[in-house]
Amino acid sequence: MLSILVLHGPNLNLLGKREPGVYGTTTLEDINRSLELEAQSLQVKVAFLQSNHEGELVDAIHAAIGQHQGILINPGAYTHTSVAIRDAIAAVALPTVEVHLSNVYRRESFRHHSYIAPVAVGQISGFGAESYRLGLRGLVKHLEIAKDAVKD
Ligand code: CA2
């Protein structure tokens, strides 16, 4: 069975607890629960990690080799700063989908650039918690198509 590593970057542990006007009232636990349900219906496994530390996210990406077939990541603010996370994703060469709760292109210009997007299969931004579910579906579809292409 395909296994997907779900990574949540810095401050996302505060979801639903702080700034509900910007990020809504849904908690990270709610998001993980909804991904768990979506994963069941897609017949894949999901594993979750939230970290406020760049190096810990890099370590988790490295450790995904041989354990997971794809990565779903909301890199949080590291989206706009982290060459290290981008290099880790490129190095492990696991298909990765980048997701954002907010539409980063409607926000400050410093959020318009992503270091992760060029090494991702795709990016979903602006649908709140639904961005994660859409991202998981897109990633699993991508992996299934890639698997079928190997068989042909
Ligand atoms: O829209 C997204 O998902 C972001 O990745 C969220 C990041 C932000 O830096 C990115 O530009 C876009 C920030 C996550 C902060 O989460 C909080 C949640 C509740 C209260 C405060 C922060």
Short mmCIF file of C-alpha atoms and ligand atoms in Angstrom, two decimals:
data_model
loop_
_atom_site.label_atom_id
_atom_site.label_comp_id
_atom_site.label_asym_id
_atom_site.label_seq_id
_atom_site.Cartn_x
_atom_site.Cartn_y
_atom_site.Cartn_z
CA MET A 1 0.00 0.00 0.00
CA LEU A 2 1.30 3.48 -0.85
CA SER A 3 2.42 5.52 2.14
CA ILE A 4 2.44 9.32 2.21
CA LEU A 5 4.40 11.47 4.66
CA VAL A 6 2.47 14.61 5.65
CA LEU A 7 4.70 17.43 6.91
CA HIS A 8 3.47 20.59 8.62
CA GLY A 9 5.95 23.42 9.06
CA PRO A 10 6.42 26.14 11.68
CA ASN A 11 3.54 27.63 13.67
CA LEU A 12 0.96 25.30 12.16
CA ASN A 13 0.59 23.72 15.63
CA LEU A 14 -1.24 26.97 16.53
CA LEU A 15 -3.97 26.43 13.95
CA GLY A 16 -7.43 26.96 15.38
CA LYS A 17 -5.90 28.32 18.59
CA ARG A 18 -4.51 31.70 17.46
CA GLU A 19 -5.48 34.24 14.73
CA PRO A 20 -8.73 32.50 13.69
CA GLY A 21 -9.50 35.54 11.52
CA VAL A 22 -6.55 34.70 9.27
CA TYR A 23 -6.21 30.91 9.54
CA GLY A 24 -9.71 29.78 10.62
CA THR A 25 -10.87 27.65 13.52
CA THR A 26 -9.86 24.24 12.17
CA THR A 27 -7.06 22.70 14.22
CA LEU A 28 -4.12 20.68 12.93
CA GLU A 29 -5.65 17.62 14.60
CA ASP A 30 -8.86 18.25 12.57
CA ILE A 31 -6.81 18.43 9.37
CA ASN A 32 -4.94 15.23 10.18
CA ARG A 33 -8.22 13.44 10.96
CA SER A 34 -9.73 14.50 7.65
CA LEU A 35 -6.55 13.35 5.82
CA GLU A 36 -6.75 10.02 7.62
CA LEU A 37 -10.32 9.57 6.33
CA GLU A 38 -9.35 10.65 2.83
CA ALA A 39 -6.40 8.24 2.92
CA GLN A 40 -8.71 5.38 3.89
CA SER A 41 -10.97 6.10 0.93
CA LEU A 42 -7.93 6.31 -1.38
CA GLN A 43 -6.50 3.11 0.16
CA VAL A 44 -3.18 4.68 1.12
CA LYS A 45 -1.39 5.14 4.44
CA VAL A 46 -0.51 8.53 5.93
CA ALA A 47 2.05 9.50 8.60
CA PHE A 48 2.17 12.98 10.15
CA LEU A 49 4.85 15.29 11.53
CA GLN A 50 4.64 18.94 12.56
CA SER A 51 7.86 20.76 13.37
CA ASN A 52 8.92 24.32 14.06
CA HIS A 53 12.52 23.39 13.22
CA GLU A 54 13.95 23.46 9.72
CA GLY A 55 16.53 20.75 10.39
CA GLU A 56 13.93 18.41 11.84
CA LEU A 57 11.88 18.77 8.64
CA VAL A 58 15.04 18.08 6.58
CA ASP A 59 15.74 14.96 8.70
CA ALA A 60 12.16 13.72 8.23
CA ILE A 61 12.44 14.16 4.46
CA HIS A 62 15.69 12.12 4.44
CA ALA A 63 14.11 9.42 6.63
CA ALA A 64 11.21 9.09 4.18
CA ILE A 65 13.41 7.16 1.74
CA GLY A 66 12.26 3.54 1.68
CA GLN A 67 9.39 4.31 4.10
CA HIS A 68 7.08 6.54 2.05
CA GLN A 69 6.39 6.97 -1.65
CA GLY A 70 5.36 10.63 -1.59
CA ILE A 71 5.37 13.78 0.54
CA LEU A 72 2.56 16.24 1.18
CA ILE A 73 4.02 19.38 2.74
CA ASN A 74 2.87 22.72 4.05
CA PRO A 75 6.30 24.25 4.67
CA GLY A 76 4.74 27.31 6.34
CA ALA A 77 7.07 30.31 6.33
CA TYR A 78 9.97 28.04 5.26
CA THR A 79 8.27 28.01 1.84
CA HIS A 80 9.71 31.46 1.28
CA THR A 81 13.14 30.98 2.89
CA SER A 82 14.36 27.40 2.89
CA VAL A 83 16.93 26.28 0.36
CA ALA A 84 17.64 23.39 2.79
CA ILE A 85 14.12 21.94 2.56
CA ARG A 86 14.12 22.38 -1.22
CA ASP A 87 17.48 20.60 -1.50
CA ALA A 88 16.26 17.74 0.73
CA ILE A 89 13.17 17.21 -1.45
CA ALA A 90 15.29 17.28 -4.59
CA ALA A 91 17.82 14.88 -3.02
CA VAL A 92 15.32 12.19 -1.97
CA ALA A 93 13.48 12.55 -5.29
CA LEU A 94 10.14 11.57 -3.75
CA PRO A 95 7.12 13.13 -5.50
CA THR A 96 6.07 16.07 -3.33
CA VAL A 97 2.99 18.27 -3.33
CA GLU A 98 3.12 21.71 -1.67
CA VAL A 99 -0.04 22.97 0.02
CA HIS A 100 -1.09 26.22 1.67
CA LEU A 101 -4.18 27.10 3.65
CA SER A 102 -4.19 30.69 2.44
CA ASN A 103 -3.87 31.94 -1.12
CA VAL A 104 -0.28 33.09 -0.80
CA TYR A 105 -0.57 35.13 -4.04
CA ARG A 106 -3.25 37.38 -2.48
CA ARG A 107 -0.96 38.19 0.43
CA GLU A 108 2.31 40.10 0.96
CA SER A 109 4.74 39.93 -1.96
CA PHE A 110 7.34 38.06 0.13
CA ARG A 111 4.89 35.13 0.16
CA HIS A 112 4.69 35.04 -3.64
CA HIS A 113 7.97 33.21 -4.05
CA SER A 114 8.31 29.55 -3.11
CA TYR A 115 11.66 27.77 -2.94
CA ILE A 116 9.72 24.49 -2.85
CA ALA A 117 7.48 24.87 -5.92
CA PRO A 118 10.21 24.14 -8.52
CA VAL A 119 10.90 20.72 -6.94
CA ALA A 120 7.21 19.88 -6.32
CA VAL A 121 4.81 17.99 -8.56
CA GLY A 122 2.34 20.80 -7.94
CA GLN A 123 1.07 23.40 -5.49
CA ILE A 124 -2.39 24.02 -4.00
CA SER A 125 -3.03 27.30 -2.23
CA GLY A 126 -6.06 29.09 -0.85
CA PHE A 127 -8.65 26.43 0.01
CA GLY A 128 -8.09 26.29 3.76
CA ALA A 129 -8.02 22.79 5.21
CA GLU A 130 -9.39 21.55 1.89
CA SER A 131 -6.00 22.36 0.28
CA TYR A 132 -4.56 19.36 2.11
CA ARG A 133 -7.30 16.97 0.95
CA LEU A 134 -6.98 18.19 -2.64
CA GLY A 135 -3.20 17.88 -2.38
CA LEU A 136 -3.41 14.30 -1.09
CA ARG A 137 -5.75 13.32 -3.92
CA GLY A 138 -3.48 14.91 -6.51
CA LEU A 139 -0.38 13.27 -5.08
CA VAL A 140 -1.94 9.80 -4.92
CA LYS A 141 -3.23 10.13 -8.50
CA HIS A 142 0.25 11.17 -9.63
CA LEU A 143 1.83 8.17 -7.87
CA GLU A 144 -0.71 5.75 -9.35
CA ILE A 145 -0.12 7.08 -12.86
CA ALA A 146 3.65 6.79 -12.34
CA LYS A 147 3.25 3.21 -11.06
CA ASP A 148 1.11 2.22 -14.08
CA ALA A 149 3.66 3.76 -16.44
CA VAL A 150 6.35 1.43 -15.00
CA LYS A 151 4.09 -1.62 -15.58
CA ASP A 152 3.37 -0.73 -19.25
O1 CA2 B 1 -1.14 29.52 3.99
C1 CA2 B 1 -0.35 28.72 4.47
O2 CA2 B 1 -0.61 27.53 4.67
C2 CA2 B 1 1.06 29.20 4.89
O3 CA2 B 1 1.98 28.14 4.60
C3 CA2 B 1 0.98 29.47 6.37
C4 CA2 B 1 2.26 30.05 6.93
C5 CA2 B 1 2.70 31.27 6.13
O4 CA2 B 1 3.95 31.74 6.59
C6 CA2 B 1 2.81 30.94 4.64
O5 CA2 B 1 3.16 32.12 3.95
C7 CA2 B 1 1.50 30.43 4.10
C8 CA2 B 1 2.08 30.49 8.39
C9 CA2 B 1 1.52 29.43 9.28
C10 CA2 B 1 1.19 30.09 10.59
O6 CA2 B 1 0.11 29.41 11.17
C11 CA2 B 1 -0.53 30.02 12.21
C12 CA2 B 1 -1.68 29.44 12.65
C13 CA2 B 1 -2.38 30.02 13.67
C14 CA2 B 1 -1.92 31.16 14.28
C15 CA2 B 1 -0.75 31.75 13.84
C16 CA2 B 1 -0.05 31.17 12.80
#
